[in-house]
Coordinates of C-alpha atoms in Angstrom, one line a residue:
Chain A
M264 CA 6.9 -17.0 29.2
S265 CA 6.9 -20.7 28.6
A266 CA 7.6 -20.0 24.6
H267 CA 11.2 -20.2 25.6
D268 CA 10.9 -23.0 26.8
R269 CA 12.0 -25.8 23.8
H270 CA 11.7 -29.1 26.3
G271 CA 8.0 -28.6 27.7
P272 CA 4.9 -27.8 25.1
L273 CA 4.5 -24.3 23.8
V274 CA 1.7 -22.8 25.9
R275 CA 0.1 -24.1 28.9
H276 CA -3.2 -26.7 28.4
E277 CA -5.7 -24.0 30.9
Q278 CA -4.0 -21.3 28.9
V279 CA -6.5 -22.2 25.1
H280 CA -8.8 -24.7 26.0
I281 CA -11.7 -23.0 28.0
A282 CA -12.7 -24.8 30.9
D283 CA -15.9 -27.3 32.0
D284 CA -16.9 -25.2 34.2
S285 CA -16.9 -21.8 33.1
P286 CA -20.0 -19.3 31.9
W287 CA -18.5 -19.7 28.0
K288 CA -19.8 -23.3 28.4
K289 CA -23.8 -22.1 28.6
L290 CA -23.0 -18.3 26.1
P291 CA -24.0 -21.5 22.8
M292 CA -27.1 -22.5 23.9
A293 CA -28.0 -19.3 25.4
F294 CA -27.6 -17.6 22.4
G295 CA -28.7 -20.3 20.2
A296 CA -32.4 -19.7 22.3
I297 CA -31.6 -15.7 21.5
G298 CA -31.0 -16.5 17.9
V299 CA -34.1 -19.2 17.2
G300 CA -36.7 -17.3 19.5
G301 CA -35.6 -13.6 17.9
L302 CA -36.0 -15.5 14.7
L303 CA -39.0 -16.6 15.9
V304 CA -40.4 -13.0 16.7
A305 CA -39.6 -11.3 13.4
F306 CA -41.5 -14.2 11.4
A307 CA -44.3 -14.3 13.9
L308 CA -44.2 -9.8 13.0
K309 CA -43.6 -10.4 9.1
G310 CA -47.8 -10.5 8.0
S311 CA -47.5 -7.1 9.0
D312 CA -44.9 -5.2 6.5
P313 CA -43.5 -8.8 4.7
A314 CA -40.8 -5.5 3.5
K315 CA -40.0 -3.4 6.0
F316 CA -39.6 -7.1 7.3
W317 CA -37.4 -8.3 4.5
S318 CA -35.8 -4.8 4.4
S319 CA -34.7 -4.9 7.7
Y320 CA -33.7 -8.7 7.7
L321 CA -31.8 -8.6 4.6
T322 CA -30.0 -5.5 7.0
A323 CA -29.2 -8.2 10.1
V324 CA -28.1 -10.9 7.9
M325 CA -25.5 -8.6 5.7
W326 CA -23.7 -7.6 8.7
G327 CA -23.3 -10.8 9.4
L328 CA -22.0 -12.2 6.4
A329 CA -20.5 -9.0 6.4
I330 CA -18.1 -10.5 9.8
T331 CA -17.9 -14.1 8.6
L332 CA -17.2 -13.4 5.6
G333 CA -14.9 -11.1 6.9
G334 CA -13.3 -14.3 9.0
L335 CA -13.1 -16.9 6.1
W336 CA -10.8 -14.2 4.0
F337 CA -8.6 -13.5 7.4
V338 CA -7.9 -17.5 7.6
I339 CA -7.3 -17.9 3.9
V340 CA -5.4 -14.9 3.4
Q341 CA -3.0 -15.4 5.7
H342 CA -2.8 -19.1 4.5
A343 CA -1.9 -16.8 1.1
A344 CA 0.7 -15.3 2.4
R345 CA 2.1 -17.9 5.2
A346 CA 2.0 -14.5 8.2
G347 CA 3.5 -15.9 11.2
W348 CA 2.1 -13.1 13.9
S349 CA -2.1 -14.3 12.8
I350 CA -1.4 -17.3 14.1
V351 CA -2.2 -17.2 18.2
V352 CA -5.6 -15.7 16.9
R353 CA -6.1 -17.1 14.0
R354 CA -8.5 -20.2 15.6
I355 CA -11.4 -17.1 16.5
A356 CA -11.8 -16.2 12.8
E357 CA -11.7 -19.8 12.2
N358 CA -14.5 -20.6 14.6
L359 CA -16.2 -16.8 13.3
M360 CA -16.0 -18.9 9.2
L361 CA -17.6 -21.9 11.4
A362 CA -20.7 -19.3 11.6
L363 CA -19.8 -18.7 7.3
P364 CA -22.7 -21.1 6.8
V365 CA -25.5 -21.2 9.0
V366 CA -25.1 -16.7 8.8
A367 CA -25.4 -17.2 5.0
A368 CA -28.2 -20.2 4.7
L369 CA -30.6 -17.6 6.3
M370 CA -29.9 -15.9 3.4
L371 CA -31.8 -18.5 1.7
P372 CA -35.5 -17.3 2.6
L373 CA -35.2 -13.9 1.6
V374 CA -34.1 -14.7 -1.7
F375 CA -36.7 -18.1 -2.5
L376 CA -39.7 -16.1 0.4
G377 CA -38.4 -11.7 -0.5
T378 CA -37.6 -11.2 -3.8
H379 CA -40.5 -10.7 -4.9
D380 CA -40.8 -7.7 -2.2
L381 CA -37.5 -5.9 -1.8
F382 CA -36.3 -6.5 -5.9
H383 CA -38.2 -4.2 -8.5
W384 CA -36.7 -6.0 -10.7
S385 CA -38.6 -9.3 -9.9
H386 CA -41.3 -8.5 -11.5
P387 CA -41.9 -9.3 -15.2
E388 CA -45.0 -7.0 -16.0
A389 CA -42.1 -4.2 -14.4
V390 CA -39.9 -5.0 -16.1
E391 CA -41.3 -5.2 -19.7
H392 CA -42.1 -1.3 -20.0
D393 CA -38.4 -0.1 -19.1
P394 CA -35.9 -0.1 -21.2
I395 CA -32.3 -0.3 -18.3
L396 CA -34.6 -3.3 -16.6
K397 CA -35.2 -5.2 -20.0
A398 CA -31.2 -5.1 -20.8
K399 CA -30.0 -6.2 -17.1
A400 CA -32.5 -9.3 -17.3
P401 CA -30.5 -11.6 -18.5
Y402 CA -28.6 -11.3 -15.3
L403 CA -31.2 -10.0 -13.7
N404 CA -34.1 -12.8 -13.5
E405 CA -35.2 -15.1 -10.6
G406 CA -33.0 -18.3 -11.9
Q407 CA -30.0 -17.4 -12.1
F408 CA -30.4 -15.4 -9.2
H409 CA -32.0 -18.7 -7.3
I410 CA -29.0 -20.4 -8.7
R411 CA -26.1 -18.0 -8.0
A412 CA -27.5 -17.6 -3.9
F413 CA -26.8 -21.2 -3.8
V414 CA -23.3 -21.4 -5.3
Y415 CA -22.4 -18.4 -3.5
V416 CA -23.5 -20.2 0.0
G417 CA -22.2 -23.6 -1.1
L418 CA -18.4 -22.5 -2.3
W419 CA -18.3 -20.7 1.4
T420 CA -20.1 -23.1 2.9
A421 CA -17.4 -25.5 1.5
F422 CA -14.3 -23.5 2.3
A423 CA -15.0 -22.3 6.2
W424 CA -15.8 -26.3 6.6
A425 CA -12.9 -27.8 5.0
Y426 CA -10.8 -25.4 6.9
W427 CA -11.8 -25.5 9.5
R428 CA -11.9 -29.1 9.2
W429 CA -7.9 -29.2 7.9
S430 CA -7.4 -26.8 11.2
T431 CA -9.0 -28.2 13.7
A432 CA -7.8 -32.0 12.6
Q433 CA -3.9 -30.9 12.5
D434 CA -4.7 -29.6 16.6
T435 CA -4.1 -34.0 16.9
A436 CA -2.5 -35.1 14.4
R437 CA 0.8 -37.2 14.5
D438 CA 2.0 -35.5 10.8
A439 CA 0.9 -31.6 11.3
A440 CA 2.7 -31.5 8.5
P441 CA 0.5 -31.4 6.1
F442 CA -2.7 -30.0 7.1
S443 CA -0.3 -27.2 6.7
H444 CA 0.4 -27.8 3.3
K445 CA -2.5 -28.9 1.7
M446 CA -3.6 -24.9 3.7
R447 CA -1.6 -23.0 2.2
R448 CA -1.9 -25.3 -1.4
W449 CA -6.0 -24.3 -1.4
A450 CA -5.0 -21.2 -0.1
P451 CA -6.0 -19.0 -3.5
V452 CA -8.1 -20.9 -4.6
A453 CA -10.4 -20.0 -2.2
I454 CA -9.2 -16.1 -2.2
I455 CA -10.0 -16.2 -5.8
S456 CA -13.8 -17.8 -4.7
F457 CA -14.0 -15.7 -2.4
A458 CA -13.6 -12.7 -4.4
L459 CA -15.7 -13.7 -6.9
S460 CA -18.4 -14.7 -4.5
L461 CA -18.2 -11.7 -2.7
T462 CA -18.4 -9.0 -5.7
F463 CA -21.0 -10.9 -7.0
G464 CA -23.2 -11.7 -3.8
A465 CA -22.9 -8.1 -2.9
F466 CA -24.1 -6.6 -5.9
D467 CA -27.5 -9.2 -6.1
W468 CA -28.3 -8.4 -2.8
L469 CA -27.0 -4.8 -1.9
M470 CA -26.7 -2.9 -5.4
S471 CA -30.0 -4.2 -7.1
L472 CA -32.2 -3.7 -4.6
D473 CA -32.1 -0.6 -7.2
P474 CA -31.7 -2.4 -10.4
H475 CA -31.8 0.6 -12.4
W476 CA -28.3 2.1 -10.1
F477 CA -24.6 0.3 -10.7
S478 CA -21.5 0.5 -9.2
T479 CA -18.3 -1.9 -10.4
I480 CA -16.6 -0.5 -7.2
F481 CA -19.4 -1.5 -4.9
G482 CA -18.1 -5.2 -4.6
I483 CA -15.2 -3.7 -2.7
Y484 CA -17.2 -1.4 -0.5
F485 CA -18.3 -4.2 1.4
F486 CA -15.1 -6.5 1.6
A487 CA -13.6 -2.9 3.7
G488 CA -16.4 -3.3 5.8
C489 CA -15.7 -7.2 6.2
V490 CA -12.5 -6.8 6.2
S491 CA -12.7 -4.0 9.8
A492 CA -15.6 -6.0 10.9
V493 CA -14.0 -9.5 11.4
A494 CA -9.9 -7.9 12.8
A495 CA -11.7 -5.5 15.6
T496 CA -13.9 -8.8 16.7
I497 CA -11.2 -10.8 16.7
A498 CA -9.9 -8.1 19.0
L499 CA -12.5 -8.0 20.9
T500 CA -12.5 -11.4 21.3
V501 CA -9.8 -11.6 23.0
I502 CA -9.7 -9.3 25.1
L503 CA -13.5 -11.2 26.5
L504 CA -11.0 -14.4 27.1
H505 CA -8.0 -12.3 28.9
R506 CA -10.8 -11.0 31.7
S507 CA -11.5 -14.7 31.8
G508 CA -8.5 -15.6 32.1
Y509 CA -8.0 -17.4 28.6
L510 CA -4.8 -16.4 26.0
R511 CA -2.8 -14.2 28.6
G512 CA 0.6 -14.4 27.0
V513 CA -0.1 -16.2 24.1
V514 CA -2.6 -13.5 22.4
T515 CA 0.3 -9.9 24.0
A516 CA 0.0 -6.4 23.1
E517 CA 2.2 -7.5 19.6
H518 CA -1.3 -9.7 18.7
F519 CA -3.7 -6.1 19.8
H520 CA -1.1 -4.1 18.0
D521 CA -1.2 -6.0 15.1
L522 CA -5.1 -5.9 15.0
G523 CA -5.9 -2.7 15.2
K524 CA -3.5 -1.7 12.3
M525 CA -6.0 -4.5 10.1
M526 CA -9.3 -2.0 11.4
F527 CA -7.4 1.4 11.2
S528 CA -6.5 0.7 7.7
F529 CA -9.4 -1.1 6.6
T530 CA -11.0 2.1 7.8
V531 CA -9.1 3.8 5.7
F532 CA -9.4 1.5 2.4
W533 CA -13.3 1.9 3.0
G534 CA -13.1 5.6 4.0
Y535 CA -11.7 6.0 0.5
I536 CA -13.6 2.9 -1.7
G537 CA -16.5 4.8 -0.7
F538 CA -15.7 8.2 -1.3
S539 CA -14.5 6.9 -4.8
Q540 CA -17.3 5.3 -5.6
F541 CA -19.2 8.9 -4.3
F542 CA -17.3 11.1 -6.1
L543 CA -16.5 9.5 -9.7
I544 CA -20.4 9.7 -9.7
W545 CA -20.6 13.3 -8.1
Y546 CA -18.0 14.3 -10.7
A547 CA -20.4 12.8 -14.2
S548 CA -23.5 14.1 -12.7
I549 CA -25.7 11.4 -14.7
P550 CA -28.8 11.5 -13.4
E551 CA -29.8 7.6 -13.6
E552 CA -25.8 7.1 -11.4
T553 CA -26.6 10.4 -9.1
Y554 CA -29.8 9.5 -7.9
W555 CA -29.3 6.3 -6.1
Y556 CA -27.0 9.3 -3.6
S557 CA -30.1 11.5 -4.0
Y558 CA -32.2 9.9 -1.9
R559 CA -29.7 9.0 0.8
G560 CA -29.2 13.3 0.3
H561 CA -32.8 14.0 1.8
G562 CA -34.2 14.3 5.6
D563 CA -33.1 11.0 7.6
W564 CA -31.1 10.0 5.6
L565 CA -29.2 13.1 4.4
T566 CA -28.1 12.5 8.6
L567 CA -27.3 9.0 9.2
S568 CA -25.3 9.9 5.8
L569 CA -23.6 11.7 7.7
V570 CA -23.5 10.2 10.5
L571 CA -21.2 7.5 8.4
V572 CA -19.4 9.3 6.7
F573 CA -18.3 11.0 10.4
S574 CA -18.1 7.4 12.7
R575 CA -17.4 4.7 9.7
F576 CA -14.5 6.7 8.5
V577 CA -13.5 9.9 10.6
L578 CA -13.8 9.8 14.2
P579 CA -12.2 5.6 14.2
F580 CA -9.7 7.3 11.4
L581 CA -7.9 9.8 14.2
G582 CA -8.9 7.6 17.4
I583 CA -7.6 4.0 16.2
M584 CA -4.1 5.5 14.5
S585 CA -2.2 6.8 17.8
R586 CA -0.2 3.0 18.8
K587 CA -0.5 3.3 22.1
I588 CA -4.9 3.1 21.8
K589 CA -4.0 -0.1 19.3
R590 CA -1.8 -1.8 22.7
N591 CA -4.2 -0.8 24.4
P592 CA -7.6 -3.1 25.5
R593 CA -9.4 -1.4 27.4
T594 CA -9.0 1.7 24.3
L595 CA -9.0 -1.0 21.6
A596 CA -12.1 -2.8 23.1
F597 CA -13.9 0.7 22.6
W598 CA -13.5 0.7 19.2
C599 CA -13.7 -2.6 18.2
V600 CA -16.9 -2.0 19.4
W601 CA -17.7 1.4 17.5
I602 CA -15.7 -0.8 14.6
L603 CA -19.0 -3.5 14.4
V604 CA -21.3 -0.4 15.7
A605 CA -20.9 1.0 12.6
E606 CA -20.5 -1.4 10.5
F607 CA -24.0 -2.7 11.2
L608 CA -25.1 0.8 9.7
D609 CA -23.5 0.8 7.2
M610 CA -25.4 -1.7 5.8
Y611 CA -28.8 -0.2 7.4
W612 CA -27.8 2.6 4.9
L613 CA -27.1 0.8 1.7
V614 CA -30.2 -1.6 2.3
Q615 CA -33.2 0.1 3.5
P616 CA -33.7 3.8 1.7
A617 CA -34.0 1.7 -1.4
L618 CA -37.3 1.0 0.1
A619 CA -38.1 4.3 2.1
H620 CA -37.9 5.8 -1.2
T621 CA -39.6 3.6 -2.7
R622 CA -43.2 4.9 -0.6
G623 CA -41.1 8.0 -0.3
V624 CA -40.8 8.1 3.8
E625 CA -37.9 10.0 4.2
H626 CA -38.0 10.1 8.3
I627 CA -36.0 6.9 9.8
R628 CA -38.3 5.0 12.1
P629 CA -36.0 2.0 13.4
D630 CA -38.7 -0.6 14.6
L631 CA -38.5 -3.9 16.3
F632 CA -38.6 -5.6 12.6
D633 CA -34.9 -4.0 12.9
V634 CA -34.4 -5.2 16.3
T635 CA -35.7 -9.0 15.6
T636 CA -34.0 -9.7 13.1
L637 CA -30.7 -8.4 14.3
V638 CA -31.0 -10.5 17.6
G639 CA -32.0 -13.6 15.8
V640 CA -29.0 -13.5 12.7
G641 CA -26.2 -12.3 15.8
G642 CA -28.0 -14.9 18.7
L643 CA -27.3 -17.7 15.3
L644 CA -24.1 -16.1 14.3
L645 CA -23.4 -16.1 18.2
A646 CA -24.5 -19.7 19.2
V647 CA -22.2 -21.3 16.4
F648 CA -18.5 -18.5 17.5
T649 CA -19.1 -19.5 21.0
W650 CA -19.5 -23.6 19.8
G651 CA -16.9 -23.7 18.8
L652 CA -14.2 -21.8 20.7
T653 CA -15.5 -24.3 23.8
N654 CA -14.8 -27.6 22.1
R655 CA -11.9 -25.9 20.6
A656 CA -8.3 -25.4 21.0
L657 CA -8.4 -21.2 21.3
V658 CA -5.6 -21.6 19.0
P659 CA -3.6 -23.9 16.3
L660 CA -2.0 -26.0 18.5
K661 CA 0.3 -27.8 16.6
D662 CA 0.5 -24.9 13.6
P663 CA 4.7 -25.6 13.7
R664 CA 5.2 -21.8 13.7
L665 CA 2.6 -21.0 16.4
E666 CA 6.4 -20.9 18.0
E667 CA 6.8 -17.7 16.2
S668 CA 3.9 -16.6 16.7
L669 CA 3.7 -16.5 20.4
N670 CA 6.9 -14.5 19.8
H671 CA 6.2 -12.3 17.9
E672 CA 6.7 -8.6 18.5
N673 CA 6.3 -5.1 16.3
F674 CA 9.4 -3.0 15.0
Chain B
M161 CA 51.2 19.6 13.4
A162 CA 50.3 18.7 16.5
K163 CA 47.0 15.3 16.5
R164 CA 44.6 16.0 18.8
T165 CA 44.5 13.6 21.3
K166 CA 40.2 14.1 22.8
T167 CA 38.7 11.2 23.8
Y168 CA 35.3 10.6 22.0
G169 CA 34.4 7.9 24.6
L170 CA 34.8 3.6 25.2
L171 CA 33.8 1.4 22.8
A172 CA 32.8 -1.7 24.7
E173 CA 32.0 -5.2 21.4
Y174 CA 30.5 -7.9 22.2
E175 CA 29.6 -11.3 20.7
T176 CA 25.9 -12.5 20.6
P177 CA 23.0 -9.6 20.0
A178 CA 22.4 -11.5 24.3
A179 CA 25.3 -9.9 25.4
L180 CA 24.4 -7.1 23.9
Y181 CA 21.1 -7.0 25.3
R182 CA 22.3 -7.8 29.0
A183 CA 24.6 -5.1 28.6
C184 CA 23.1 -2.1 27.1
E185 CA 20.5 -3.0 30.9
K186 CA 23.3 -2.9 33.4
V187 CA 24.2 0.0 31.3
R188 CA 21.2 1.6 31.1
D189 CA 21.2 0.9 35.3
A190 CA 24.4 3.0 36.3
G191 CA 22.3 5.8 33.9
Y192 CA 23.7 6.6 31.3
A193 CA 22.5 9.1 29.2
A194 CA 24.7 10.3 26.0
W195 CA 25.5 6.1 24.5
D196 CA 23.9 4.0 22.3
A197 CA 23.9 0.8 20.6
H198 CA 25.1 -0.7 17.5
T199 CA 24.1 -4.3 15.7
P200 CA 24.1 -4.5 12.5
F201 CA 20.5 -5.7 12.0
P202 CA 17.6 -4.8 14.4
V203 CA 17.4 -5.8 18.0
H204 CA 13.4 -6.6 19.2
G205 CA 13.2 -5.1 22.3
L206 CA 16.2 -3.4 22.5
E207 CA 14.1 -0.2 22.7
R208 CA 13.5 -1.3 26.8
A209 CA 16.6 -2.6 27.2
M210 CA 18.5 0.5 26.7
G211 CA 16.1 2.3 28.3
L212 CA 14.6 4.4 25.3
R213 CA 12.1 6.1 25.3
P214 CA 9.0 6.7 21.6
S215 CA 10.6 8.3 19.1
I216 CA 8.8 11.9 17.9
V217 CA 8.8 10.9 14.8
P218 CA 5.0 10.4 14.2
Y219 CA 4.6 14.5 15.7
I220 CA 6.4 15.7 13.6
V221 CA 4.0 14.2 10.3
A222 CA 0.7 14.0 11.7
V223 CA 1.8 17.9 12.3
M224 CA 3.2 17.4 8.8
G225 CA 0.4 15.4 7.6
F226 CA -2.3 17.9 9.1
T227 CA -0.6 20.8 7.8
G228 CA 0.3 20.0 4.0
A229 CA -3.5 18.5 4.0
G230 CA -5.2 22.1 5.2
L231 CA -2.3 23.7 2.8
G232 CA -3.1 21.6 -0.1
F233 CA -6.9 22.6 0.3
L234 CA -6.7 26.6 1.5
L235 CA -4.9 27.0 -2.5
Q236 CA -7.6 25.1 -4.3
Y237 CA -10.0 26.5 -1.9
W238 CA -8.6 30.2 -2.8
S239 CA -8.0 29.4 -7.0
S240 CA -10.8 28.4 -7.2
T241 CA -13.3 31.3 -5.1
E242 CA -11.0 33.8 -5.9
A243 CA -8.1 34.3 -8.2
Y244 CA -9.1 32.0 -10.7
A245 CA -12.8 31.6 -9.7
L246 CA -14.2 29.5 -12.7
I247 CA -18.1 27.7 -13.1
I248 CA -16.3 24.3 -13.6
S249 CA -19.5 21.9 -15.3
A250 CA -22.6 24.1 -13.5
K251 CA -20.1 22.9 -10.0
P252 CA -20.1 26.0 -7.3
Y253 CA -17.4 27.6 -7.0
N254 CA -16.0 25.7 -3.8
S255 CA -16.7 21.4 -4.9
Y256 CA -15.1 20.9 -1.9
P257 CA -15.5 17.3 -2.9
A258 CA -13.5 17.8 -5.5
F259 CA -10.9 18.6 -3.7
V260 CA -10.3 15.3 -1.7
P261 CA -7.8 14.2 -4.0
V262 CA -5.1 16.8 -3.4
T263 CA -5.6 17.8 0.0
F264 CA -5.6 14.4 0.3
E265 CA -1.4 13.1 -1.7
L266 CA -0.5 17.0 -0.5
G267 CA -1.0 15.7 3.2
I268 CA 0.4 12.5 2.2
L269 CA 2.9 14.5 1.1
L270 CA 4.2 16.3 4.1
G271 CA 3.6 13.4 6.0
S272 CA 6.3 11.8 4.2
F273 CA 8.6 14.3 3.7
G274 CA 8.0 15.2 8.3
A275 CA 8.9 11.1 8.3
V276 CA 12.2 11.0 6.5
F277 CA 13.3 14.9 7.3
G278 CA 11.9 14.5 10.8
M279 CA 14.2 11.9 11.2
F280 CA 17.1 12.5 9.6
G281 CA 17.1 16.2 11.9
I282 CA 16.5 13.6 14.9
N283 CA 19.2 11.4 13.8
R284 CA 21.6 15.2 12.7
L285 CA 22.5 13.0 9.6
P286 CA 23.5 13.3 7.4
Q287 CA 26.7 13.4 9.1
L288 CA 30.4 13.2 7.1
Y289 CA 32.4 11.4 9.9
H290 CA 31.8 10.1 12.2
S291 CA 34.3 9.3 15.5
L292 CA 33.3 5.8 15.9
F293 CA 35.0 5.6 13.0
N294 CA 39.0 5.7 14.5
S295 CA 38.4 2.1 15.6
K296 CA 38.5 -0.6 13.5
R297 CA 37.2 -2.8 15.6
F298 CA 33.6 -1.1 14.7
Y299 CA 33.4 -2.3 11.4
R300 CA 32.2 -5.4 12.2
F301 CA 29.3 -3.3 13.3
S302 CA 27.1 -3.6 9.9
D303 CA 28.9 -7.5 9.4
D304 CA 28.8 -9.7 13.2
R305 CA 28.9 -7.7 15.5
F306 CA 26.7 -5.6 18.8
F307 CA 28.4 -2.7 19.9
I308 CA 27.8 -0.1 22.6
S309 CA 29.9 3.3 22.4
I310 CA 29.3 5.3 25.7
E311 CA 30.5 8.7 24.7
A312 CA 32.8 11.0 27.0
R313 CA 30.8 14.4 26.9
D314 CA 28.5 12.1 29.2
A315 CA 27.4 13.8 32.3
K316 CA 28.3 10.2 34.9
Y317 CA 32.1 9.5 32.1
D318 CA 35.0 8.9 33.7
P319 CA 38.1 6.6 31.8
E320 CA 38.2 4.0 34.6
R321 CA 35.0 3.7 36.4
T322 CA 32.9 3.8 33.8
R323 CA 35.6 1.0 31.6
K324 CA 35.3 -1.4 34.7
L325 CA 31.4 -1.6 34.1
L326 CA 31.6 -1.9 30.9
E327 CA 34.7 -5.1 31.2
A328 CA 31.8 -6.4 33.7
T329 CA 28.7 -6.7 31.2
G330 CA 31.3 -9.4 29.2
A331 CA 32.5 -7.2 26.8
A332 CA 34.8 -8.9 23.9
S333 CA 36.8 -6.2 24.0
V334 CA 36.6 -2.4 26.0
E335 CA 39.2 0.3 23.3
E336 CA 38.9 4.1 23.7
V337 CA 37.5 5.9 20.5
E338 CA 39.7 9.4 19.5
D339 CA 37.1 12.0 18.3

């Protein structure tokens, strides 16, 4: 392995740069076109049922946010912990994080145009005769809702852009150390801002869909999904890059093993948080808390709830447990795709029952809104992500501890 | 009383982890089974150089963990539906969500027992006596030296040939250890 050669570079240029004639170079434009096309079709269809459209749109954006917010979390937490193992996969997470400002900005049209269609609390006439909503009005009102949306999007954009700039600028810097110091020094600030903005973002955009209901653990529930989704996306991307001949001998079975462990642990964490939320509400049995689960427990929604329990926890828990499965790219790739699909189901399960409940609909019919918004959001996310992959080195070349990461081994 | 002079095996001493690593590969390739390496800290990849198969502890943990979880659930199921069937907060006797925490904890408890005591069992611990400590040199295994021991009970063991093999691996010293 070149990593043992102390005199040459740690990684060869062609291992970590995507060649100009590679099909990867065409992806940003292709995904961009697909994404813009998907969103245009979605918005063109919007008139037929605006509330359902915004519901599907929110599902897709929250799924994109789970992956990209996970990217930001991955980067800042590795800096804060001064982790060595993750340096060779950090750039993948940084490129996902680069897509965060775009995906987060997609939230703004909804906040300004779709609030009345989705959020019951945004109707003053409804709030007037409702003591619970009246009490929540100082927080849940449109003015504050708009301002908070700008704060979340602004914070995420600032941190994502700053960390991406610092890390990519380090690749060509004469003196690499100050960049590492800067990224580490800012990491705790970023983590605290991230934790607060993610929690309140999940309250605003997911929990307040049903404004009478509340759960203090809700932000952490969303966060658990973010982390397993980003670990799955990173591992899947590396497996695809390996197939094209990149990062071979740079990202090894040892790093796959660690990413698999992260997927596994946050699958368990998701189950733990999801059950804790359900358990307390079930046990106390207070009507204004239980009804959120009650209408997810009827008709097709009950089926989806059970599918979610098995697809998001039980099956991956048993499936990713083995060391062999985590270290084999084929089996790991299967579970990466599985986790990403399950994460989408989770967002669907969080967002869409609210509207179905107000309309008294107990069946689930995936429609064109669901497809086009997912294609739109996914396309834009992947366009920015693959732009980052194809236009910068695939690993932080001048990170002072790159060699440690290349030689990383699990016990 | 006559002193017993049975031989435990041969002990070879190395000065660096790299020397030990290469020596392990040679002992492995020579086909020995009853032998071990002793280092003051974990040496990455040594299990490959020694040709060790993966530990069976994970399987012990899995069996114990699932047994614990299953028994934990049955304990609660039996006591709430059969032994002390009481209605609590208007919930059915078999309120399985309420059983989850204890089921989980007992799964963890027996799983950890499986990990700790399974490891003890496989390593035949605790041992109050080990022949290798008859060598004064061996005490440095927990400080700054690296050792390979090949036991006399190994089918391939031969006092002369095994000693030659170890000397050929670049050992700083090779000595016979009494049982």
